[in-house]
Amino acid sequence: MKKIQEYSVVPSLPGKLAGLRVIASNLYWSWDPDSIELFRRMDPQLWESTRHNPVMMLQTIDQQVLEELADDDGFISLLEQVSETLDKYVNDKKTWFSREYPEAVDKFKVAYFSAEFGITECLPVYSGGLGILAGDHVKSASDLGVPLVGVGLMYQHGYFRQYLNIDGYQQEAYYDNDPFKMPLHLQRNPDNGTRKITVDFPGRKVVARIWHAKVGRVNLYLLDTNLPENRPNDRAITYQLYGGDKEMRIQQEIMIGVGGVQTLAAMEIEPCAIHMNEGHAAFSGIGRILRLVEEQGLAFEEALTVVRSSGIFTTHTPVPAGIDIFEPVLVDRYFSHLYNRLGIDRKQFLALGRRDPDNDLEPFNMSFLAMRLSAHYNGVSRLHGAVSRSMWRANWPEVPVDDIPITHVTNGIHIASWISREAGELYDRYLGHRWREDPTAREAWERIDSLPDEALWRTHELRRERLVSFARQRLKNQLIERGATSQDIEQSDRALDPNALTIGFARRFATYKRATLLLRDVDRLKKMLTDEQRPVQFLFAGKAHPRDEEGKALIRQLIHFARDHQMRRRVVFLENYDMIVSRYMVQGVDVWLNTPRRPMEASGTSGMKVVPNGGLNLSVLDGWWVEGYEIEPNTGWAIGRGEEYDDLALQDQVEANALYNQLENDVIPLFYDRGSDGLPRRWI
Ligand SMILES: *Cc1c(COP(=O)(O)O)cnc(C)c1O
């Protein structure tokens, strides 16, 4: 078991720098380029080695450096400017929400429950798309002034850090999260003791402390059971994101749901609506019913009605295999002590998670539970909405499939978190600042055509160059760590070409995402890659699930392909895909490639991130791209026309072929169609 708290001597902050602590304590800095510049300037190396963690920086920076900064007028003036911006942001009462819903300000509050939150890299309590989406929701809510509060877990081990062995086989290691060195505040009681919540587990109570992350105007609360009063097994509940077995999973979900409801109560927050981000959060409804029954004396059915009318459920999964399911014995173990207190019997409880309440063999399904405990259900794109209606048809046997009340809310991104500083400044110059505060305002974007081609292209090329130098540096470090030959290591400086057409592919290495579709016809690919007149290069990144051997084999296959000495300049795999790698990639690539097996990509958001950075999408018509391509076909290419296949081998062959054709006939020629000024006008 890991340490609980550590004391160390921290540098003392000169008075003139006191504002740094305030800036570091609100994650608003993570999407404000000036704040980032401020921290980077303090100590560029420390900024990188702490993985962009200003709290850890302030705890470890050299005292001498602080003294020098206090005397640096340029730094102090930037510090003052950033402090002022933050102050204005946090206290601004004129938000989108207050304009649209003046009557609801101070009355309305929505709680957002999620197993992951991807806010920024130094708070690694996320694994992938679902968490990044939750993070972007929280940040967007802050910008828009939506009164939202986030609830989740503070894991000691977030998702794993990926590195590859010399053979290209994925290895996993873990960062050890020390919340005392992270941008988190421990919640305390008025007597300064740690504020704690307790959750009734069978035969014992599990205690958790509450970490508070300020995300602009939004509060995010993360529970942590690593406390000495808990038994070792209970301390381990928040040990690892998606770690352990089914039993660990049910314990974590009880903590998120029931513990999350206790947390809101402890913080005296009474939400009007509860959003469950995927079924992991569905026990929140049970926690709410329990409170209504025990504290307000409601009957179970009454409490259920109240809870349901204020519940919202987002499903993210397009396949039944992806749903959280628990065996009835496990549910008994963790809930039988509550059946009585809820005022129902075992059968009634289990029925909440079953399609057929009379089937004693049916396992307990967290998505069914979430739907029983909410009034609104949505998928994450238009296509996924339709897929979900058909997938959950059995839940509404009397209703025609098109009338099943599952709608969709297409995922989105928090633009400020993903746009490059350079592109953002370009928009500021030509469009004004409005797009930052209200990205949905059409007026803000109306002047987009006034952007000179030249300025847009130069900005984009600059970011491509930055991506290439980042990739070279990363590649070099990877090769050193893998124990590559010194010759190979030296060659990393010559990998990639800052002027070549750069295509990015970064996502989980799940087989349905078909990362190696491109390798189906190696000769055809090699021909493209060795064209010195019109060079093309590919950057890959992504993790395979630790237990997914097939996914790991795909990574290995790519690495082996990229080993060929002709290919290594043109194909680079960046290890440890995370928000840092993601930002460099989406800001610098020309084309974002996505080849999922439709309709497996529920939405996807990575392709959206290239759009404000001037990148184009080349993607199968799946997830969000069905809508994106329909609305604005000029922002990229569709691979195929949205066909679905039963013969998967045939599908791979047809779609690989379509992809090669498109690259050879459309993408590459368009990119290299240059005017006398060197600009690819049609591309721009
Ligand atoms: C945006 C993002 C995702 C989500 O990407 P999709 O593959 O489109 O679902 C996952 N991980 C990271 C690090 C991201 O930045």
XYZ file of C-alpha atoms and ligand atoms in Angstrom:
699
model
C 0.000 0.000 0.000
C 1.241 3.432 -0.882
C 2.028 6.300 1.384
C -0.784 8.472 2.602
C 0.963 11.715 3.064
C 4.443 12.972 2.744
C 5.973 16.053 4.263
C 8.715 17.888 2.513
C 10.434 21.230 2.677
C 8.947 23.428 0.019
C 10.555 26.538 -1.419
C 9.105 29.736 -0.021
C 7.396 31.952 -2.510
C 8.607 35.580 -2.568
C 5.695 37.980 -1.920
C 5.721 39.312 -5.470
C 5.086 35.804 -6.756
C 2.191 34.971 -4.426
C -0.208 35.105 -7.361
C 1.398 31.979 -8.807
C -0.190 29.843 -6.141
C -3.636 31.183 -6.983
C -3.114 30.593 -10.691
C -1.785 27.076 -10.071
C -4.773 26.238 -7.906
C -7.356 26.641 -10.653
C -7.091 24.383 -13.686
C -8.238 27.281 -15.831
C -4.515 27.627 -16.544
C -4.670 24.409 -18.585
C -6.577 26.129 -21.393
C -5.120 29.604 -21.064
C -1.994 29.944 -23.249
C -0.635 32.874 -21.208
C -0.801 30.892 -17.970
C 1.003 27.998 -19.608
C 3.647 30.368 -20.913
C 4.037 31.780 -17.419
C 4.732 28.379 -15.850
C 6.936 27.286 -18.718
C 9.052 30.398 -18.345
C 9.699 29.664 -14.675
C 11.716 26.580 -15.496
C 11.148 24.947 -18.906
C 12.804 21.683 -17.907
C 10.939 21.328 -14.661
C 7.713 22.144 -16.496
C 8.316 19.170 -18.789
C 9.596 16.781 -16.123
C 6.590 17.426 -13.863
C 4.316 16.707 -16.850
C 3.033 20.255 -16.768
C 2.196 20.261 -13.073
C 2.479 23.776 -11.616
C 1.721 22.598 -8.078
C 4.608 20.168 -8.098
C 6.744 22.848 -9.682
C 6.090 25.291 -6.879
C 6.990 22.544 -4.403
C 10.292 21.673 -6.006
C 11.623 24.690 -7.896
C 14.984 26.062 -6.911
C 14.727 28.922 -4.391
C 17.328 30.864 -6.335
C 15.208 30.694 -9.476
C 12.230 32.087 -7.562
C 14.300 34.997 -6.276
C 15.409 35.795 -9.808
C 11.869 35.627 -11.147
C 10.711 38.048 -8.479
C 13.189 40.555 -9.926
C 12.259 39.906 -13.534
C 9.951 42.738 -14.621
C 8.824 40.938 -17.751
C 7.814 37.900 -15.735
C 6.048 39.954 -13.083
C 4.066 41.802 -15.687
C 2.956 38.537 -17.321
C 2.058 37.229 -13.870
C -0.098 40.285 -13.190
C -1.819 39.978 -16.521
C -2.586 36.280 -15.998
C -3.859 36.928 -12.460
C -6.182 39.568 -13.771
C -7.511 37.329 -16.542
C -8.220 34.517 -14.085
C -9.873 36.858 -11.657
C -12.103 38.275 -14.365
C -12.959 34.842 -15.669
C -13.916 33.393 -12.312
C -15.997 36.377 -11.268
C -17.685 37.163 -14.572
C -21.416 37.003 -13.972
C -22.409 37.609 -17.588
C -22.151 34.121 -18.998
C -23.960 32.335 -21.784
C -26.043 30.514 -19.170
C -27.047 33.673 -17.333
C -28.135 35.236 -20.630
C -30.100 32.196 -21.781
C -31.530 31.099 -18.439
C -31.508 34.101 -16.099
C -34.281 32.581 -13.963
C -32.224 29.433 -13.333
C -29.015 31.075 -12.112
C -28.454 30.161 -8.436
C -31.316 27.678 -8.571
C -30.265 25.074 -11.035
C -27.392 22.653 -10.499
C -26.468 19.533 -12.402
C -24.126 16.853 -11.083
C -22.012 14.997 -13.613
C -20.938 11.531 -12.448
C -18.139 9.825 -14.332
C -15.501 7.148 -13.719
C -12.934 9.294 -15.537
C -12.217 12.974 -16.043
C -9.571 13.987 -18.570
C -8.923 17.594 -17.607
C -5.195 17.841 -18.110
C -2.111 15.653 -18.196
C -0.976 16.284 -14.631
C -4.284 14.965 -13.301
C -4.161 11.538 -14.950
C -7.494 10.075 -13.879
C -8.623 9.213 -17.391
C -7.931 6.540 -19.967
C -9.478 7.620 -23.239
C -12.395 9.108 -25.125
C -15.009 8.865 -22.373
C -12.772 10.656 -19.879
C -11.552 13.300 -22.306
C -15.174 13.995 -23.174
C -16.059 14.388 -19.490
C -13.118 16.775 -19.088
C -14.178 18.795 -22.119
C -17.751 18.904 -20.791
C -16.560 20.262 -17.453
C -14.374 22.907 -19.086
C -17.097 23.920 -21.532
C -19.608 24.151 -18.708
C -17.187 26.476 -16.967
C -16.813 28.697 -20.026
C -20.564 28.814 -20.608
C -21.398 29.355 -16.970
C -23.463 26.168 -16.742
C -23.850 25.383 -13.024
C -22.299 21.943 -13.083
C -20.435 19.936 -10.486
C -18.319 16.883 -11.349
C -18.069 13.735 -9.224
C -15.573 10.902 -9.659
C -12.658 9.040 -8.118
C -9.102 10.045 -7.338
C -7.046 7.058 -8.454
C -3.534 6.517 -7.188
C -2.816 4.874 -10.490
C -4.435 6.406 -13.500
C -4.259 4.638 -16.811
C -0.932 2.983 -17.600
C 2.090 4.546 -19.206
C 2.978 2.758 -22.390
C 6.431 1.913 -23.652
C 7.570 -0.642 -26.177
C 10.289 -3.240 -25.869
C 12.925 -3.739 -28.525
C 10.557 -6.026 -30.419
C 7.746 -3.473 -30.451
C 5.737 -5.298 -27.796
C 3.780 -3.034 -25.445
C 4.873 -2.799 -21.809
C 2.902 -1.088 -19.067
C 4.039 1.027 -16.152
C 2.087 3.306 -13.838
C 2.483 6.829 -12.632
C 2.045 7.080 -8.923
C -0.401 9.923 -8.339
C 0.318 11.810 -5.145
C -2.707 14.065 -4.648
C -0.726 16.336 -2.342
C 1.454 17.223 -5.316
C -1.408 17.731 -7.715
C -3.734 20.645 -8.439
C -6.195 19.400 -5.811
C -7.460 20.728 -2.515
C -8.279 18.407 0.339
C -11.731 19.240 1.681
C -11.711 20.059 5.370
C -14.296 20.628 8.069
C -14.596 23.928 9.936
C -12.371 22.439 12.690
C -9.746 21.812 9.998
C -10.086 18.050 10.229
C -10.335 16.154 6.960
C -13.871 16.050 5.640
C -14.882 12.465 5.013
C -17.837 10.542 3.755
C -18.780 6.990 4.668
C -20.422 4.396 2.516
C -22.101 1.326 3.984
C -20.453 -1.755 2.598
C -21.541 -5.201 3.794
C -20.512 -5.515 7.441
C -18.332 -2.415 7.444
C -18.114 1.212 6.533
C -15.753 2.474 3.881
C -14.465 5.978 4.423
C -13.278 8.362 1.720
C -11.738 11.793 1.726
C -12.711 14.362 -0.877
C -10.302 16.051 -3.258
C -11.500 19.196 -4.926
C -10.266 20.353 -8.310
C -11.230 23.850 -9.384
C -11.840 23.803 -13.110
C -12.488 27.431 -13.931
C -15.923 28.072 -12.449
C -16.753 24.405 -12.016
C -15.968 22.236 -9.016
C -14.885 18.661 -9.464
C -14.870 16.321 -6.449
C -12.802 13.148 -6.463
C -13.105 10.481 -3.782
C -10.147 8.661 -2.329
C -10.373 5.654 0.023
C -6.654 5.413 0.733
C -7.068 6.092 4.434
C -5.652 4.252 7.463
C -9.097 3.666 8.988
C -10.058 1.499 6.008
C -9.090 -2.152 5.692
C -6.303 -2.717 3.151
C -8.773 -4.089 0.578
C -10.967 -1.034 0.949
C -8.048 1.327 0.732
C -7.390 -0.297 -2.625
C -10.806 0.657 -4.058
C -9.448 3.856 -5.563
C -6.061 2.349 -6.273
C -6.355 1.957 -10.012
C -8.607 3.192 -12.817
C -10.416 0.135 -14.217
C -8.052 -2.066 -12.221
C -8.798 -5.420 -10.676
C -11.657 -7.835 -11.274
C -15.461 -7.593 -11.330
C -15.562 -7.337 -7.573
C -13.218 -4.378 -7.612
C -15.323 -2.849 -10.373
C -18.553 -3.070 -8.395
C -16.810 -1.569 -5.374
C -15.499 1.329 -7.441
C -18.905 1.935 -8.955
C -20.515 1.941 -5.512
C -17.952 4.510 -4.485
C -18.639 6.698 -7.533
C -22.415 6.422 -7.275
C -23.355 6.046 -3.623
C -20.167 7.761 -2.404
C -20.706 10.538 -4.938
C -24.218 11.214 -3.627
C -22.837 11.364 -0.066
C -20.194 13.783 -1.261
C -22.736 16.171 -2.710
C -24.611 16.024 0.585
C -21.412 16.654 2.539
C -20.731 19.676 0.342
C -24.339 20.832 0.809
C -25.014 20.658 -2.900
C -28.547 19.766 -3.947
C -28.475 19.024 -7.673
C -31.665 19.303 -9.722
C -30.367 16.857 -12.278
C -27.897 14.008 -12.287
C -25.983 13.027 -15.372
C -24.598 9.499 -15.525
C -21.721 9.313 -17.946
C -22.032 5.645 -18.921
C -23.400 2.890 -16.671
C -20.437 3.119 -14.264
C -22.249 5.946 -12.533
C -25.674 4.313 -12.246
C -25.448 3.438 -8.551
C -25.834 7.176 -7.943
C -29.558 6.562 -8.390
C -29.514 3.908 -5.675
C -27.664 6.303 -3.372
C -30.276 8.976 -4.043
C -33.209 6.636 -3.426
C -31.645 5.487 -0.170
C -31.369 9.054 1.053
C -34.936 9.897 0.079
C -36.257 6.798 1.831
C -34.216 7.133 5.011
C -34.026 10.881 5.430
C -37.306 12.062 3.942
C -39.405 9.021 4.654
C -40.477 8.425 1.073
C -41.672 5.004 -0.037
C -39.412 3.250 -2.515
C -41.708 3.871 -5.488
C -42.040 7.564 -4.638
C -38.295 7.914 -4.279
C -37.768 6.089 -7.564
C -40.102 8.529 -9.308
C -38.235 11.531 -7.950
C -34.865 10.080 -8.860
C -35.930 9.020 -12.308
C -37.438 12.363 -13.214
C -34.109 14.076 -12.640
C -31.759 11.462 -14.115
C -30.000 11.663 -17.472
C -28.009 8.803 -18.907
C -25.446 8.894 -21.684
C -24.599 5.541 -23.220
C -21.272 5.283 -25.037
C -21.203 1.670 -26.045
C -22.293 0.381 -29.462
C -21.824 -3.320 -28.569
C -23.412 -5.449 -25.844
C -19.966 -6.833 -24.921
C -18.937 -3.376 -23.757
C -21.625 -3.120 -21.082
C -20.891 -3.481 -17.379
C -22.636 -6.590 -16.086
C -22.553 -8.139 -12.608
C -23.614 -11.611 -11.523
C -26.524 -11.638 -9.019
C -24.281 -13.164 -6.313
C -22.004 -10.179 -6.522
C -24.940 -7.780 -6.340
C -26.218 -9.699 -3.317
C -22.858 -9.443 -1.631
C -22.786 -5.658 -1.966
C -26.447 -4.720 -1.745
C -28.348 -7.341 0.264
C -27.851 -5.293 3.443
C -29.670 -2.443 1.686
C -32.696 -4.251 0.224
C -34.550 -3.934 3.479
C -33.531 -0.362 4.072
C -34.735 0.571 0.590
C -38.042 -1.069 1.393
C -37.897 -3.678 -1.361
C -36.926 -7.325 -1.649
C -34.069 -8.951 -3.495
C -36.093 -9.686 -6.587
C -37.252 -6.115 -6.904
C -33.728 -4.833 -6.549
C -32.295 -7.207 -9.120
C -35.152 -6.333 -11.468
C -33.769 -2.807 -11.690
C -30.826 -4.205 -13.655
C -32.669 -6.851 -15.644
C -34.590 -6.830 -18.861
C -36.879 -9.583 -17.636
C -37.650 -9.164 -13.916
C -38.763 -12.793 -13.690
C -35.595 -14.301 -15.049
C -33.558 -15.291 -11.994
C -30.582 -16.170 -14.124
C -30.272 -12.827 -15.855
C -27.244 -10.856 -14.663
C -27.439 -7.292 -13.412
C -26.840 -4.818 -16.214
C -25.641 -1.327 -15.306
C -27.084 0.229 -18.459
C -30.529 -1.154 -17.685
C -30.136 0.224 -14.202
C -29.159 3.623 -15.567
C -32.203 3.633 -17.847
C -34.546 2.651 -15.016
C -33.133 5.524 -12.987
C -33.360 8.270 -15.563
C -35.875 10.079 -17.715
C -33.609 10.923 -20.644
C -31.222 8.628 -22.455
C -28.889 9.529 -25.247
C -26.203 8.100 -27.443
C -23.202 10.173 -28.503
C -23.826 10.765 -32.230
C -26.802 10.550 -34.570
C -25.721 7.164 -35.865
C -24.987 5.900 -32.362
C -28.446 7.042 -31.268
C -29.948 4.779 -33.936
C -27.594 1.927 -33.016
C -28.566 2.307 -29.359
C -32.292 2.247 -30.109
C -31.846 -1.025 -31.885
C -29.472 -2.425 -29.273
C -31.828 -1.650 -26.366
C -34.975 -2.605 -28.234
C -35.662 -5.453 -25.810
C -36.188 -2.898 -23.060
C -39.209 -1.485 -24.913
C -40.774 -4.578 -26.460
C -44.025 -2.813 -27.376
C -42.459 0.213 -29.015
C -41.425 0.363 -32.702
C -37.658 0.697 -32.837
C -37.709 4.235 -34.264
C -39.877 5.424 -31.397
C -37.670 4.074 -28.639
C -36.956 7.093 -26.463
C -33.177 7.048 -26.822
C -31.977 10.215 -28.505
C -28.500 11.459 -29.210
C -26.299 14.349 -28.215
C -23.323 14.342 -30.527
C -20.047 14.667 -28.645
C -18.063 17.837 -28.929
C -14.738 19.266 -27.873
C -13.627 22.178 -25.733
C -11.920 24.107 -28.495
C -9.637 26.166 -26.256
C -8.062 22.959 -24.927
C -7.133 21.655 -28.354
C -6.399 24.644 -30.545
C -2.769 25.637 -30.929
C -1.714 28.926 -29.433
C -0.763 30.113 -32.921
C -4.104 29.250 -34.521
C -5.942 30.831 -31.582
C -4.007 34.071 -31.987
C -4.690 34.048 -35.700
C -8.436 33.879 -35.013
C -8.137 36.598 -32.389
C -6.520 38.853 -34.971
C -9.077 38.312 -37.729
C -12.264 37.370 -35.889
C -11.877 39.083 -32.538
C -12.160 37.249 -29.199
C -15.801 36.312 -29.300
C -15.137 32.761 -30.576
C -13.332 31.991 -27.323
C -16.168 32.975 -25.024
C -18.977 31.700 -27.178
C -17.780 29.250 -29.802
C -21.336 28.617 -30.957
C -21.977 32.243 -31.918
C -22.280 32.338 -35.678
C -21.321 36.014 -35.780
C -17.983 35.067 -34.296
C -17.148 32.884 -37.259
C -18.659 34.982 -39.999
C -15.392 36.683 -40.758
C -13.530 33.399 -41.180
C -13.244 34.065 -44.924
C -11.301 37.213 -44.193
C -8.421 35.045 -42.981
C -5.705 35.326 -45.615
C -4.711 31.945 -47.110
C -1.084 32.770 -46.591
C -1.476 33.484 -42.872
C -3.505 30.335 -42.282
C -1.061 28.170 -44.165
C 2.043 29.610 -42.483
C 0.466 29.099 -39.083
C -0.338 25.524 -39.938
C 3.139 24.850 -41.329
C 4.685 26.196 -38.176
C 2.685 23.706 -36.131
C 3.643 20.878 -38.479
C 7.309 21.772 -37.927
C 6.721 21.781 -34.174
C 5.127 18.363 -34.402
C 8.061 16.986 -36.380
C 10.616 18.250 -33.894
C 8.537 16.947 -30.973
C 8.270 13.556 -32.693
C 12.001 13.377 -33.379
C 12.818 14.122 -29.774
C 10.322 11.577 -28.520
C 11.526 8.999 -30.997
C 15.097 9.483 -29.901
C 14.210 9.039 -26.235
C 12.141 5.973 -27.054
C 15.012 4.391 -28.941
C 17.435 5.119 -26.133
C 15.086 3.536 -23.614
C 14.443 0.541 -25.844
C 18.187 -0.063 -26.067
C 18.425 0.547 -29.804
C 21.787 0.767 -31.576
C 23.541 4.108 -31.605
C 23.151 4.165 -35.356
C 19.382 3.858 -35.060
C 19.309 6.506 -32.388
C 21.249 8.957 -34.528
C 18.907 8.399 -37.428
C 15.954 9.627 -35.414
C 17.120 13.165 -36.216
C 16.384 12.473 -39.846
C 12.982 10.914 -39.286
C 10.069 12.797 -40.842
C 10.126 15.842 -43.084
C 8.692 19.115 -41.798
C 7.340 19.930 -45.255
C 5.794 16.594 -46.174
C 2.107 15.740 -46.162
C 1.620 14.475 -42.604
C -1.119 12.032 -41.731
C -1.949 11.241 -38.123
C -3.599 8.182 -36.638
C -3.928 8.097 -32.868
C -6.441 6.064 -30.930
C -6.849 3.006 -28.822
C -5.435 -0.072 -30.529
C -8.675 -1.984 -30.374
C -9.085 -4.287 -33.333
C -12.270 -2.588 -34.563
C -10.317 0.631 -35.107
C -8.186 -1.221 -37.679
C -4.927 0.657 -37.197
C -3.200 -1.584 -39.695
C -5.756 -1.298 -42.487
C -3.144 0.813 -44.192
C -0.717 -2.133 -44.201
C -2.970 -4.432 -46.181
C -1.152 -3.792 -49.440
C 2.397 -3.125 -48.340
C 3.756 -2.632 -51.848
C 1.177 -0.013 -52.672
C 1.861 1.773 -49.413
C 5.617 1.641 -49.907
C 5.228 3.201 -53.298
C 3.471 6.172 -51.730
C 5.960 6.435 -48.930
C 9.035 6.385 -51.139
C 7.812 9.012 -53.579
C 10.460 11.717 -53.196
C 8.518 14.204 -55.334
C 5.373 14.091 -53.239
C 6.428 12.769 -49.840
C 3.841 11.397 -47.420
C 4.467 10.457 -43.817
C 2.445 8.806 -41.063
C 2.492 9.361 -37.350
C 0.882 6.711 -35.175
C 0.122 6.651 -31.459
C -2.171 4.677 -29.193
C -2.347 2.162 -26.392
C -3.715 -1.359 -26.444
C -5.638 -2.548 -23.413
C -3.180 -4.447 -21.160
C -5.089 -7.693 -21.700
C -5.711 -7.203 -25.417
C -3.074 -9.341 -27.098
C -4.543 -8.714 -30.531
C -4.249 -4.968 -30.060
C -0.661 -5.354 -28.918
C 0.077 -7.453 -31.979
C -1.152 -4.590 -34.174
C 1.292 -2.183 -32.553
C 4.101 -4.677 -33.022
C 3.183 -5.119 -36.650
C 3.410 -1.365 -37.206
C 6.755 -1.128 -35.464
C 8.139 -3.931 -37.590
C 6.916 -2.232 -40.730
C 8.481 1.054 -39.656
C 11.825 -0.681 -39.082
C 12.519 -1.105 -42.755
C 15.227 1.476 -43.403
C 13.264 3.011 -46.276
C 10.177 3.377 -44.135
C 11.586 4.624 -40.879
C 11.853 8.194 -42.138
C 8.202 8.126 -43.094
C 6.439 6.105 -40.417
C 6.852 6.924 -36.741
C 5.069 5.459 -33.736
C 4.909 7.766 -30.718
C 4.687 5.890 -27.438
C 2.359 6.711 -24.582
C -0.526 8.450 -26.309
C -1.892 10.958 -23.820
C -3.125 14.539 -23.899
C 0.364 15.880 -24.604
C 0.943 13.664 -27.636
C -2.629 14.237 -28.708
C -2.292 18.024 -28.711
C 0.917 18.014 -30.725
C -0.628 15.684 -33.247
C -4.002 17.345 -33.769
C -2.328 20.738 -33.985
C 0.287 19.709 -36.530
C -1.049 17.056 -38.888
C -2.518 17.819 -42.289
C -4.864 14.851 -42.262
C -6.479 12.873 -39.461
C -7.085 9.288 -40.491
C -9.811 7.147 -38.943
C -10.726 3.670 -40.134
C -13.169 2.131 -37.638
C -15.433 -0.714 -38.537
C -18.789 1.045 -38.781
C -20.806 1.423 -36.547
C -18.327 0.642 -33.767
C -17.069 4.202 -33.283
C -19.846 5.574 -31.098
C -18.732 9.143 -31.749
C -14.994 9.778 -31.544
C -13.741 13.270 -30.847
C -10.106 13.229 -31.900
C -11.026 14.063 -35.500
C -12.898 17.148 -34.294
C -9.726 18.448 -32.686
C -7.906 18.894 -35.994
C -10.668 21.078 -37.434
C -9.951 24.369 -35.597
C -6.255 23.700 -36.267
C -6.774 23.615 -40.017
C -6.461 19.831 -40.434
C -8.705 17.717 -42.637
C -10.383 14.405 -41.835
C -10.075 11.243 -43.892
C -12.448 8.824 -42.253
C -14.922 6.030 -42.594
C -18.455 7.435 -42.267
C -18.882 6.451 -38.643
C -19.547 8.257 -35.362
C -19.506 12.069 -35.502
C -18.047 12.151 -39.014
C -21.366 11.055 -40.517
C -22.721 14.406 -39.393
C -19.513 16.399 -39.849
C -19.116 15.282 -43.440
C -22.770 15.859 -44.205
C -22.724 19.407 -42.870
C -19.439 20.392 -44.485
C -17.982 17.918 -47.004
C -15.190 20.379 -47.721
C -13.454 19.578 -44.455
C -12.210 16.196 -45.580
C -12.970 12.896 -47.241
C -15.251 9.965 -46.547
C -13.895 6.458 -46.970
C -16.801 4.522 -48.466
C -20.422 5.602 -48.226
C -21.379 4.258 -44.837
C -21.737 0.609 -45.798
C -21.872 -2.113 -43.182
C -20.606 -5.598 -43.937
C -21.143 -9.107 -42.635
C -17.986 -10.390 -44.296
C -15.283 -8.580 -42.359
C -12.391 -9.727 -44.534
C -14.201 -8.407 -47.579
C -14.897 -5.154 -45.798
C -11.213 -4.716 -44.966
C -10.259 -5.369 -48.543
C -12.811 -2.993 -50.036
C -12.099 -0.217 -47.563
C -8.312 -0.546 -47.714
C -8.621 -0.257 -51.452
C -10.840 2.801 -51.153
C -8.337 4.338 -48.767
C -5.387 3.809 -51.130
C -7.360 5.188 -54.042
C -8.281 8.242 -52.092
C -4.749 8.896 -50.942
C -3.311 8.394 -54.429
C -5.969 10.212 -56.414
C -7.301 12.905 -54.088
C -5.364 13.617 -50.943
C -1.772 13.620 -52.186
C -2.425 15.438 -55.485
C -4.472 18.114 -53.726
C -1.789 18.724 -51.114
C 0.927 19.085 -53.736
C -1.097 21.208 -56.118
C 0.826 24.418 -55.469
C 0.496 27.841 -57.016
C 3.495 29.965 -58.021
C 3.534 31.283 -54.431
C 3.912 27.724 -53.107
C 0.486 27.691 -51.466
C -1.913 24.777 -51.952
C -4.873 27.089 -52.494
C -7.482 24.425 -53.045
C -6.371 22.585 -49.932
C -6.491 25.776 -47.894
C -9.377 13.100 -27.940
C -8.701 12.001 -27.256
C -9.273 10.720 -27.206
C -10.594 10.393 -27.876
O -10.308 10.032 -29.184
P -11.197 9.110 -30.113
O -10.227 8.061 -30.566
O -11.632 9.981 -31.236
O -12.316 8.570 -29.319
C -8.592 9.722 -26.552
N -7.409 9.957 -25.954
C -6.817 11.165 -25.984
C -5.510 11.366 -25.291
C -7.450 12.224 -26.625
O -6.866 13.430 -26.630
